[in-house]
Coordinates of C-alpha atoms in Angstrom, one line a residue:
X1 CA 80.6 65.0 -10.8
X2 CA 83.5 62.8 -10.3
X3 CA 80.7 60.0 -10.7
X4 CA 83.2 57.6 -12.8
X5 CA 85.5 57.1 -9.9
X6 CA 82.8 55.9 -8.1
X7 CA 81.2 54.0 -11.2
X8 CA 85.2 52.4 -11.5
X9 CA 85.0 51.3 -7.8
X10 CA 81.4 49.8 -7.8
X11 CA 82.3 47.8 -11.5
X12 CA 85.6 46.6 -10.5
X13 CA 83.9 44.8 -7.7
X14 CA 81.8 43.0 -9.8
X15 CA 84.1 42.8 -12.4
X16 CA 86.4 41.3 -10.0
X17 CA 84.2 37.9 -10.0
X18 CA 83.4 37.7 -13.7
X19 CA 87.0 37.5 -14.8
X20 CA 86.1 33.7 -14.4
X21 CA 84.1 33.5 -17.5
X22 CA 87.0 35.6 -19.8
X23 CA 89.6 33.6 -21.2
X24 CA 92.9 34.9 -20.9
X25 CA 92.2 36.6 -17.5
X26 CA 93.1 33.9 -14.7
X27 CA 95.9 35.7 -13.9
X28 CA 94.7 39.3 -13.3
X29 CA 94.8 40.4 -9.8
X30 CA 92.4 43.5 -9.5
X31 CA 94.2 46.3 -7.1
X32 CA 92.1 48.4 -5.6
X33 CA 91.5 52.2 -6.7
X34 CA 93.9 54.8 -5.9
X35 CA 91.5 57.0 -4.3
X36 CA 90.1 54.9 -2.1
X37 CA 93.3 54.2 -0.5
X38 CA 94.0 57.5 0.0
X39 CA 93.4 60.2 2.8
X40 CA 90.4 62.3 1.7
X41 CA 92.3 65.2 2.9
X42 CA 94.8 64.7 -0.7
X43 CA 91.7 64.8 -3.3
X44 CA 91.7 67.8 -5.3
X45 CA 88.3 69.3 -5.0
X46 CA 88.3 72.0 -7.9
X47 CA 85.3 72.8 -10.4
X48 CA 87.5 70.7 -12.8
X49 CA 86.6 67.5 -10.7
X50 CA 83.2 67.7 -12.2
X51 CA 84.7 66.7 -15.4
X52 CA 87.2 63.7 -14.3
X53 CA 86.6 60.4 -15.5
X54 CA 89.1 58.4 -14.1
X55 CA 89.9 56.8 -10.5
X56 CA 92.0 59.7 -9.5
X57 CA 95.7 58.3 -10.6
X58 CA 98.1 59.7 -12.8
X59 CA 99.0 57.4 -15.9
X60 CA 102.1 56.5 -14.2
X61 CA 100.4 54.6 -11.5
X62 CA 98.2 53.0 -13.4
X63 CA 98.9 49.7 -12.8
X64 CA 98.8 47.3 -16.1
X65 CA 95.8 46.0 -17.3
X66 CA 94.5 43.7 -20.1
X67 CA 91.4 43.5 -22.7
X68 CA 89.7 41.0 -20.5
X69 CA 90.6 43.0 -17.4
X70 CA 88.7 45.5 -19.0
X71 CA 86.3 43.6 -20.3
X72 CA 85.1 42.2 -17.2
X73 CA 85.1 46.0 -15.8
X74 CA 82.1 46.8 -18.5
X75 CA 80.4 43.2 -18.0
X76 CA 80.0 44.1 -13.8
X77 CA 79.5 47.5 -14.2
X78 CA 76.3 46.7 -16.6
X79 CA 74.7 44.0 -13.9
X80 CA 72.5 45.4 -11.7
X81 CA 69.1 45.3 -9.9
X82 CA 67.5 46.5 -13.0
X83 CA 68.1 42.8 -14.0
X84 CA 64.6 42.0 -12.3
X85 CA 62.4 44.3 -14.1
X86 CA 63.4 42.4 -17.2
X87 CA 60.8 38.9 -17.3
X88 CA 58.1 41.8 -17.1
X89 CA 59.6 43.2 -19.9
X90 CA 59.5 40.1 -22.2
X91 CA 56.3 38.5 -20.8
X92 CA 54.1 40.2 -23.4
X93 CA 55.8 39.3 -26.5
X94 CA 57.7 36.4 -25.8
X95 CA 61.0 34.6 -25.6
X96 CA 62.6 35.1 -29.4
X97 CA 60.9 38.5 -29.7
X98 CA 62.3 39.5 -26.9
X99 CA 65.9 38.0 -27.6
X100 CA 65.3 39.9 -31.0
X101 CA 64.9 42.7 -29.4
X102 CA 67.6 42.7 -26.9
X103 CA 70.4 41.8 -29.6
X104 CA 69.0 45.0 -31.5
X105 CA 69.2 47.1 -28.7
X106 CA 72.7 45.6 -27.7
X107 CA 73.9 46.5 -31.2
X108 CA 72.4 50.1 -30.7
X109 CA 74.6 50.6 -27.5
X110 CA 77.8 48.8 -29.1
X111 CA 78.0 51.4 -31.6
X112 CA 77.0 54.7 -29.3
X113 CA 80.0 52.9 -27.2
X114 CA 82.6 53.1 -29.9
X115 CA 81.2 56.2 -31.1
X116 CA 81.6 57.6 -27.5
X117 CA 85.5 55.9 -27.8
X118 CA 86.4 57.3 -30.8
X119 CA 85.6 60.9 -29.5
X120 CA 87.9 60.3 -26.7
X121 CA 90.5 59.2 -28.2
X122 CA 90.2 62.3 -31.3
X123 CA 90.3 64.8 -28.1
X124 CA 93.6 62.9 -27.0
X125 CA 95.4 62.0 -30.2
X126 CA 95.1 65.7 -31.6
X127 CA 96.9 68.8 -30.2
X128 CA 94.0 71.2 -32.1
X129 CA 91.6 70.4 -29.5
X130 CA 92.3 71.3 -25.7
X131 CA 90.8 69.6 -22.9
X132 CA 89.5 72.2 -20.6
X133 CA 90.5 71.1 -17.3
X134 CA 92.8 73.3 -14.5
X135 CA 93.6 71.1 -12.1
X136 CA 96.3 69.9 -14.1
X137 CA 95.1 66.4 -14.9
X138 CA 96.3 64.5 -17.7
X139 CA 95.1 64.7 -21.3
X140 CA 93.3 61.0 -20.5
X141 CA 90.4 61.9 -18.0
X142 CA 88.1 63.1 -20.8
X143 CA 84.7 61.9 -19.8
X144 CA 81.4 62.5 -21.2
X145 CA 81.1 66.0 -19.2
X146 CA 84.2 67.2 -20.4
X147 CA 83.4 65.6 -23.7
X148 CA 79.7 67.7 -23.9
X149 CA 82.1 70.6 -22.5
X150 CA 84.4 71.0 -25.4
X151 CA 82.2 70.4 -28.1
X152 CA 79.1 72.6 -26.8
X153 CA 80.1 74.8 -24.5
X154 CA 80.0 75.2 -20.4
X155 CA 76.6 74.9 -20.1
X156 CA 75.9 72.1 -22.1
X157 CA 78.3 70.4 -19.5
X158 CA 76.1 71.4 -16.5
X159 CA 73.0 70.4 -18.4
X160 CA 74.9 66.9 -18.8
X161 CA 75.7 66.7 -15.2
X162 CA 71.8 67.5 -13.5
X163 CA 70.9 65.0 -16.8
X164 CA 73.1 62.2 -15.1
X165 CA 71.9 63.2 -11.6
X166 CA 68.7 62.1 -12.8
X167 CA 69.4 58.8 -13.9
X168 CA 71.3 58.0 -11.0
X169 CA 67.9 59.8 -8.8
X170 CA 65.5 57.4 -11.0
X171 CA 68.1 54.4 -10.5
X172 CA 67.3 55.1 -7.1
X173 CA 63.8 55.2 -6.8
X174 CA 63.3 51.9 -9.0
X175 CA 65.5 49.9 -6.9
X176 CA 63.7 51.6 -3.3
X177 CA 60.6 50.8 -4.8
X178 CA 61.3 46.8 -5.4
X179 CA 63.1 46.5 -2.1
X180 CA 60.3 47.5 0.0
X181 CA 58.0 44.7 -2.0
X182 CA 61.0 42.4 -1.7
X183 CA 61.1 42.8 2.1
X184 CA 56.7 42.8 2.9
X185 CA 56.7 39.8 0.9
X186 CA 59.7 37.9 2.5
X187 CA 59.5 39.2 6.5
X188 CA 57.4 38.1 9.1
X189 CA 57.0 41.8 10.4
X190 CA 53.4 42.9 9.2
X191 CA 54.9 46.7 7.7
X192 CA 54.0 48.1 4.5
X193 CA 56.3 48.0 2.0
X194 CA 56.4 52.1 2.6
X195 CA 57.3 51.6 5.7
X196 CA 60.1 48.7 4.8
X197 CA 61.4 51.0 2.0
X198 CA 62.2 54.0 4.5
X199 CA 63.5 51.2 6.7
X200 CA 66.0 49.3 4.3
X201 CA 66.6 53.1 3.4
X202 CA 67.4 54.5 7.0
X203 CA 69.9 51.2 7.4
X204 CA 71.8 51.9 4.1
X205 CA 72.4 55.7 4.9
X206 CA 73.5 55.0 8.4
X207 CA 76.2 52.4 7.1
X208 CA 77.2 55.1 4.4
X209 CA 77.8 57.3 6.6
X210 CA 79.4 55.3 9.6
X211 CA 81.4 53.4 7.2
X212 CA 84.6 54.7 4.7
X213 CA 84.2 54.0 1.1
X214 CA 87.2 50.9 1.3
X215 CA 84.3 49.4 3.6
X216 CA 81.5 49.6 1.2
X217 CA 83.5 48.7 -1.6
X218 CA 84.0 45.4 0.5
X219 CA 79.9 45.3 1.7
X220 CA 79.3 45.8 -2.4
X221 CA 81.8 42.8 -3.5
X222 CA 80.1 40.5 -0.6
X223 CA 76.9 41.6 -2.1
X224 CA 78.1 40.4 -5.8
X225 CA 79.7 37.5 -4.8
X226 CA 76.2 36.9 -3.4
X227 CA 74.2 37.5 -6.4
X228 CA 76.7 35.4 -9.2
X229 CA 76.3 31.9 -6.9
X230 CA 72.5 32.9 -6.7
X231 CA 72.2 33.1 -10.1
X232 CA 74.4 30.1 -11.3
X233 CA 71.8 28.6 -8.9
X234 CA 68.8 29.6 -10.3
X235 CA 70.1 28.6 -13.5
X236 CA 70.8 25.1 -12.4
X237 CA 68.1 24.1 -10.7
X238 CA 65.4 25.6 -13.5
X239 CA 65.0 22.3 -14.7
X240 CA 63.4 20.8 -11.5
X241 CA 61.5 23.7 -10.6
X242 CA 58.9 23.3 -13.2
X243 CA 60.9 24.6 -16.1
X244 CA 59.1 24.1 -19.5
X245 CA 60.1 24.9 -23.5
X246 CA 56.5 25.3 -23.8
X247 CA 55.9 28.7 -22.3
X248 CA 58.6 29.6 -24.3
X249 CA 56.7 29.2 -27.6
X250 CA 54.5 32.5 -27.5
X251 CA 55.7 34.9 -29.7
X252 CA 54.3 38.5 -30.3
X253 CA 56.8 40.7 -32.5
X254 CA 54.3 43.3 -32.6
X255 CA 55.3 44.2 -28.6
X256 CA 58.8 45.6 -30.2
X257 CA 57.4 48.2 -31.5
X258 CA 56.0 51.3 -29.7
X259 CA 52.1 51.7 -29.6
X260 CA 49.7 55.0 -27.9
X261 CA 49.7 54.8 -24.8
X262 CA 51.0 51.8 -24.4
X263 CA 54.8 50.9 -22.3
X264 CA 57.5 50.6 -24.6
X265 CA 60.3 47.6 -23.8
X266 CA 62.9 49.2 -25.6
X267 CA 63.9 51.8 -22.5
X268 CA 63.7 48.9 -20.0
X269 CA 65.9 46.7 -22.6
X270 CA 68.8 50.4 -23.3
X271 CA 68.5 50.7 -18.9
X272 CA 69.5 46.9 -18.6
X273 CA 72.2 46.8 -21.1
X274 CA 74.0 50.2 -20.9
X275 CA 77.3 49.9 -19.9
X276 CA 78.3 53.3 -21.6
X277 CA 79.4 55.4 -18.7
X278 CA 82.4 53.4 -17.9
X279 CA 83.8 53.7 -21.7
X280 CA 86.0 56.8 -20.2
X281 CA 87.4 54.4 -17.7
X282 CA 88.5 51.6 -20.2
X283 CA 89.7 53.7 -22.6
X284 CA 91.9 55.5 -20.4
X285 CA 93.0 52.1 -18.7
X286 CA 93.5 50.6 -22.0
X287 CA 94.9 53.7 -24.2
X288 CA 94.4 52.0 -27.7
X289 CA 91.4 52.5 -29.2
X290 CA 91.4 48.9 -30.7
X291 CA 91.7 47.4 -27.5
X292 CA 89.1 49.3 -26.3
X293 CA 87.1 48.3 -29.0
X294 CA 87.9 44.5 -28.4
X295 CA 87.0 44.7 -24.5
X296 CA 83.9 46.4 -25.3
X297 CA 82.5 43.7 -27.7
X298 CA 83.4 40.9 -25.3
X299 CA 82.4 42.9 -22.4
X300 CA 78.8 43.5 -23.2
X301 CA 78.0 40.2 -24.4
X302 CA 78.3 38.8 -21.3
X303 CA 75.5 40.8 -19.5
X304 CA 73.7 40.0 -22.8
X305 CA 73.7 36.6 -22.5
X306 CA 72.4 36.9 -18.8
X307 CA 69.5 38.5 -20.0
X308 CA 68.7 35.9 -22.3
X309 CA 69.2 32.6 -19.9
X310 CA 67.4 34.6 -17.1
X311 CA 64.4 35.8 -19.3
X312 CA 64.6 32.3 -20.8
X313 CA 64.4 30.7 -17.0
X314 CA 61.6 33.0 -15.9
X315 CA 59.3 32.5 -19.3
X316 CA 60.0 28.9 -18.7
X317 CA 58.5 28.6 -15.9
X318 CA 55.7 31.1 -15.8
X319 CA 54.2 31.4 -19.5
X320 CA 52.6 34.5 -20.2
X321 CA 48.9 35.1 -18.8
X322 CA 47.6 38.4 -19.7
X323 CA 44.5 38.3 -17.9
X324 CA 45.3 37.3 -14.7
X325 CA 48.2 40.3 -14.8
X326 CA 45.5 42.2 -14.6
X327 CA 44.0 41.4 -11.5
X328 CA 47.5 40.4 -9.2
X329 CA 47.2 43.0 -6.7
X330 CA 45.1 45.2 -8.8
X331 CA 48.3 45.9 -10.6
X332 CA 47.9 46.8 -14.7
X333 CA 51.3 45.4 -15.5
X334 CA 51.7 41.4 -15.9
X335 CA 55.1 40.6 -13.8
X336 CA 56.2 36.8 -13.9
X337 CA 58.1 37.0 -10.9
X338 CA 54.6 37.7 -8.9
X339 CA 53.6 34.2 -9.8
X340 CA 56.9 32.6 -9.4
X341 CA 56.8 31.7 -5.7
X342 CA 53.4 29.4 -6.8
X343 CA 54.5 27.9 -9.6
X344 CA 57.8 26.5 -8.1
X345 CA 56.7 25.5 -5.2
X346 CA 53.8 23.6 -7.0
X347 CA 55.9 22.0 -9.3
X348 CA 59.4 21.6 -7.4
X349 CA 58.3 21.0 -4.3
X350 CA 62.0 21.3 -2.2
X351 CA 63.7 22.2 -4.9
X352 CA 61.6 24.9 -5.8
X353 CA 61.8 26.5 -2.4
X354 CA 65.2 26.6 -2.9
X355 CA 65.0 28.3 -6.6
X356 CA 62.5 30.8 -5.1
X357 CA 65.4 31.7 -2.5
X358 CA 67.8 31.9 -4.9
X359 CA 66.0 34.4 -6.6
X360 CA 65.2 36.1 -3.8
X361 CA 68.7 36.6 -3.0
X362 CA 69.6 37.3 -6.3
X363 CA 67.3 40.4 -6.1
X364 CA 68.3 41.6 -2.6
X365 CA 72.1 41.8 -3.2
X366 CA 71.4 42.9 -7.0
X367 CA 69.8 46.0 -5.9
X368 CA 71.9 46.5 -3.0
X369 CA 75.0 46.9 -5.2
X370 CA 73.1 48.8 -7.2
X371 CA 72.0 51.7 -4.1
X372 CA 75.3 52.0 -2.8
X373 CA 77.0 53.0 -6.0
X374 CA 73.9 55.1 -6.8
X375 CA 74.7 57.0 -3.0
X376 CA 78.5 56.8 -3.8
X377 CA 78.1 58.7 -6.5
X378 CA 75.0 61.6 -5.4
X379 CA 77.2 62.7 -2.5
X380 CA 80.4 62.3 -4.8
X381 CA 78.6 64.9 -7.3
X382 CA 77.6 67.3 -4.4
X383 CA 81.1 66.9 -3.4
X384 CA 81.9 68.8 -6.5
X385 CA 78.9 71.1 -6.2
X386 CA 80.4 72.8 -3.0
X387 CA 83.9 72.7 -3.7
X388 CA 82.8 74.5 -7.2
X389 CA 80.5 76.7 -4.9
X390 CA 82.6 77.8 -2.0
X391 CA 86.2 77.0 -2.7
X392 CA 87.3 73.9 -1.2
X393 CA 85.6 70.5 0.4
X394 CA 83.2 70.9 3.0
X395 CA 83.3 67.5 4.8
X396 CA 81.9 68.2 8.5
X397 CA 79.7 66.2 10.1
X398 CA 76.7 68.3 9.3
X399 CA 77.9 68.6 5.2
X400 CA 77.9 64.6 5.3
X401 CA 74.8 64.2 7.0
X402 CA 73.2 66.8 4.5
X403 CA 75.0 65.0 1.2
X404 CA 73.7 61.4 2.3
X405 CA 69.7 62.8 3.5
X406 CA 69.8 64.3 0.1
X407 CA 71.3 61.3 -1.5
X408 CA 68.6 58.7 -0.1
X409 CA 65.4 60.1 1.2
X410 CA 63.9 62.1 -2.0
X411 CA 63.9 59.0 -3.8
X412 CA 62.8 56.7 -0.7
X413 CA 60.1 58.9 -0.4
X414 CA 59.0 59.0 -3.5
X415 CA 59.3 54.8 -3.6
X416 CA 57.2 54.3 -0.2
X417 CA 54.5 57.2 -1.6
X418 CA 54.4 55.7 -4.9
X419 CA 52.6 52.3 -6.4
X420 CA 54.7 48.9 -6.4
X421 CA 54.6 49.5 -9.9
X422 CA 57.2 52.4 -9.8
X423 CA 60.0 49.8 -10.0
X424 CA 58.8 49.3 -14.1
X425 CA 57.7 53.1 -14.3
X426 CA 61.5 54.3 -13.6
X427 CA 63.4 51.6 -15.1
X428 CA 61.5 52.4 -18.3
X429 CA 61.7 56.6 -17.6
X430 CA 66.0 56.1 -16.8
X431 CA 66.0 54.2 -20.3
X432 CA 64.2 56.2 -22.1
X433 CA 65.2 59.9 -21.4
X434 CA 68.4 60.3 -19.7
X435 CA 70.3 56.8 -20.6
X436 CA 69.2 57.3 -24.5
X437 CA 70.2 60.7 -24.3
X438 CA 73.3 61.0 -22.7
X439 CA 74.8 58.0 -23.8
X440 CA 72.9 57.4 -26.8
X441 CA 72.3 60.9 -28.8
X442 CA 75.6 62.8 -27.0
X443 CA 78.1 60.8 -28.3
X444 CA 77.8 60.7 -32.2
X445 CA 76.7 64.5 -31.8
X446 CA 80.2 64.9 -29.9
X447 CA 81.9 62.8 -32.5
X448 CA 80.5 64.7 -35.3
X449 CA 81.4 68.0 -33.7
X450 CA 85.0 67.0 -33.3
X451 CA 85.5 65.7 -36.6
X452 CA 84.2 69.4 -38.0
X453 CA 86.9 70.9 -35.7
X454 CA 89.5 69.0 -37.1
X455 CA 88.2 69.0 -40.6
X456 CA 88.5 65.2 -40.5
X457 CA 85.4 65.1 -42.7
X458 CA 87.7 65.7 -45.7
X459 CA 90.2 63.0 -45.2
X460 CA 90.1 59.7 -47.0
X461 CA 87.6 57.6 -45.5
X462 CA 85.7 59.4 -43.5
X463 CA 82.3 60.0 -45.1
X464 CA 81.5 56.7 -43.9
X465 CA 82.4 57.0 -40.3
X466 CA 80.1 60.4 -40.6
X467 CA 77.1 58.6 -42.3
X468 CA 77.8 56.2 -39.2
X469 CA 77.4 58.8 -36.6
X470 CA 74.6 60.4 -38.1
X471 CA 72.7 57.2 -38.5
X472 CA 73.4 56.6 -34.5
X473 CA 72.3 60.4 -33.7
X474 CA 69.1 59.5 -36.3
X475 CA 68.2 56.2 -34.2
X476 CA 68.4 58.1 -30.6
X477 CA 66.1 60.7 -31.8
X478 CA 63.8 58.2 -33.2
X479 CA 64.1 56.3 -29.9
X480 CA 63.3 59.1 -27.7
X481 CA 60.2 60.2 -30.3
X482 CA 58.8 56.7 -29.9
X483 CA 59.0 57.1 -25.6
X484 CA 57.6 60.2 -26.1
X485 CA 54.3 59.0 -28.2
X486 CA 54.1 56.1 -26.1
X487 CA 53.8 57.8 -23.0
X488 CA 51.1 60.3 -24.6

């Protein structure tokens, strides 16, 4: 589950073209990651590799990096094609509801991050606690598998590890599912969109698999480049595409909070935002836990702030209408975006064909980034998997077939079978189970369990950084209760 080297490659791709927007950062010049410019005959494939959270160098060839470096890294590694689910999300309650809600939730990842940083760097600072890893890696690649590992137990670890396989399997089938609507809607084939999900599906595997990893980490920062200018374009052009304050003035606060039987926005809000599984990465770039505490503030506000202009642009320009959500397509769930093509063209005329394409593109090449790290890293885990199982990599032509049919078509066929609805259903199941309780309850549990081992508890201080934790472990559980009764 070496699934952080292959989060590190995908982020710093996108991180790559943020670095923009950071002051201070003009002059970083990204390098690319050590393993992929290696031989895959030199990886170490051990049961220890399950457990590594960096990209595979040593700390002496790390190359230099900086807080807005860094930052950027966590900013492109939380954009994704996730992004689109989000004007469904707000629709019902409105714009400053929604912004309320998203700042909360952003503050509920900031301090699961820093929780999740400061147990890192209390397993590396400390010579009481020993990071169990045999493959002699340094005392730096502490991830949140080795993390779960050392304060629970073995098994706990493996739990962790099928937990983050299904996120990245949900991940999946949420961005297979919008794809195949994406492409019925926009190609002049008459296919289903089952039938364009297996296709955009079969194309994606066969490019994984005829292509090395260097070449899809090019394919993925095309595919970003792509989806920033789209976006500065959407955002520019708003104004003459029928843009109005005035569908901007409903406001439901009630939608914030979890009701029977009714879906919950606080998942969809925790999926779009989390930017936790990459905290490993920076801290081990970074190596000070104040700097990593620096890039992760400025690194997740940026994605933040996305969220707000694009759920801004979209309520702007198609105000809420509950009763026609019901009836689009038989569908139950209200989705601006369904009644986006319309509206601009109606009121934009040329312009708004040009915003509608914009969009468009900004949704194909979101999602695509987001497939390929998602494959990346499922045939990265099973990598791990039979090198734990049989003693050494496996990497024949029939093992790579096998890792990249398992990697895509369970979840394509499970997005072609399913409703177009699935893209909301598993955006909101990712953030509510597995994201909240991997990155959200695991952490401050972790951190609490260290700070018993080294009896930090009784030093000066510290009974409010445990009152902290326990408040952050309280609020998961709470979190993941409210999914739970909203789903029954």
């Amino acid at each position: 589950q070496t699934v952080h080297r292959i989060i590190g490659m995908v982020s710093r791709t996108k991180a790559t073209l943020l670095l923009i927007s950071i002051p201070g950062s003009s002059g970083f010049k990204p390098s690319p990651p050590c393993h992929l410019t290696r031989a895959p005959a030199r990886w170490k494939s051990s049961s220890s590799q399950l457990f590594s959270s960096t990209d595979g160098s040593s700390a002496s060839q790390k190359a230099k990096t900086t807080v807005s470096s860094q930052a950027a890294l966590i900013a492109g590694t939380t954009i994704g094609g996730g992004f689109l689910a989000l004007p469904a999300a707000t629709a019902p309650g409105g714009f400053l509801p929604s912004a309320v809600g998203l700042v909360l939730v952003w503050f509920y990842l900031l301090g699961c991050s820093l929780s999740f940083a400061n147990a890192i760097f209390m397993m590396k600072d400390n010579s009481r606690i020993e990071v169990t890893q045999k493959n002699n890696t340094t005392d730096e690649e502490i991830s949140i598998f080795s993390l779960v590992r050392e304060c629970f137990g073995s098994t706990a670890g493996v739990v962790t590890g099928l937990l983050f396989l299904l996120l990245i399997k949900a991940t999946l089938v949420a961005q297979l599912s919008k794809v195949g609507v994406l492409l019925q809607s926009n190609m002049l084939l008459p296919y289903s969109r089952g039938v364009w999900t297996m296709i955009f599906s079969c194309i994606v595997t066969a490019v994984c698999l005829s292509g090395k990893q260097r070449h899809i980490e090019r394919i993925n920062d095309v595919m970003t480049t792509i989806m920033l200018v789209s976006f500065s374009a959407l955002i520019a052009l708003a104004g003459r595409s029928g843009w109005t304050i005035d569908g901007l003035k409903r406001a439901n606060y009630r939608s914030l909070f979890p009701s029977l039987g009714s879906p919950w926005v606080a998942p969809i809000f925790i999926q779009l935002l989390l930017y936790n599984e990459v905290v490993p990465l920076v801290s081990a770039r970074l190596g000070d836990e104040t700097k990593v505490r620096r890039a992760i503030l400025y690194g997740s506000s940026i994605p933040l702030l996305m969220c707000l202009i694009w759920s801004c642009v979209a309520l702007g320009i198609v105000p809420y209408e509950p009763i026609l959500g019901a009836t689009i397509a038989g569908s139950s769930m209200y989705d601006p975006l369904s009644r986006l093509s319309q509206r601009v063209i109606s009121k934009g005329g040329s312009i708004g064909k040009i915003f509608l394409s914009s969009v468009n593109i900004m949704a194909g090449s979101a999602i695509c980034t987001t497939v390929f790290g998602s494959i990346l890293a499922t045939t990265q885990y099973l990598d791990d998997v039979i090198a734990h199982s049989f003693g050494g990599r496996k990497d024949t032509s029939w093992t790579r077939i096998f890792k990249h049919s398992f990697a895509m078509f369970p979840s394509a066929m499970i997005a072609a079978l399913g409703s177009s609805e699935l893209y909301y259903h598993a955006t909101s199941f990712a953030g509510e189970f597995p994201c909240t309780f991997l990155f959200g309850l695991i952490p401050p549990l972790c951190n609490l369990r260290l700070r018993w081992k080294l009896r930090k508890q009784s030093e000066p201080n510290q009974s409010k950084e445990v009152t902290v934790q326990i408040l952050l472990a309280l609020v998961s559980v709470v979190i993941l209760a409210a999914c739970r009764l909203s789903r029954s």
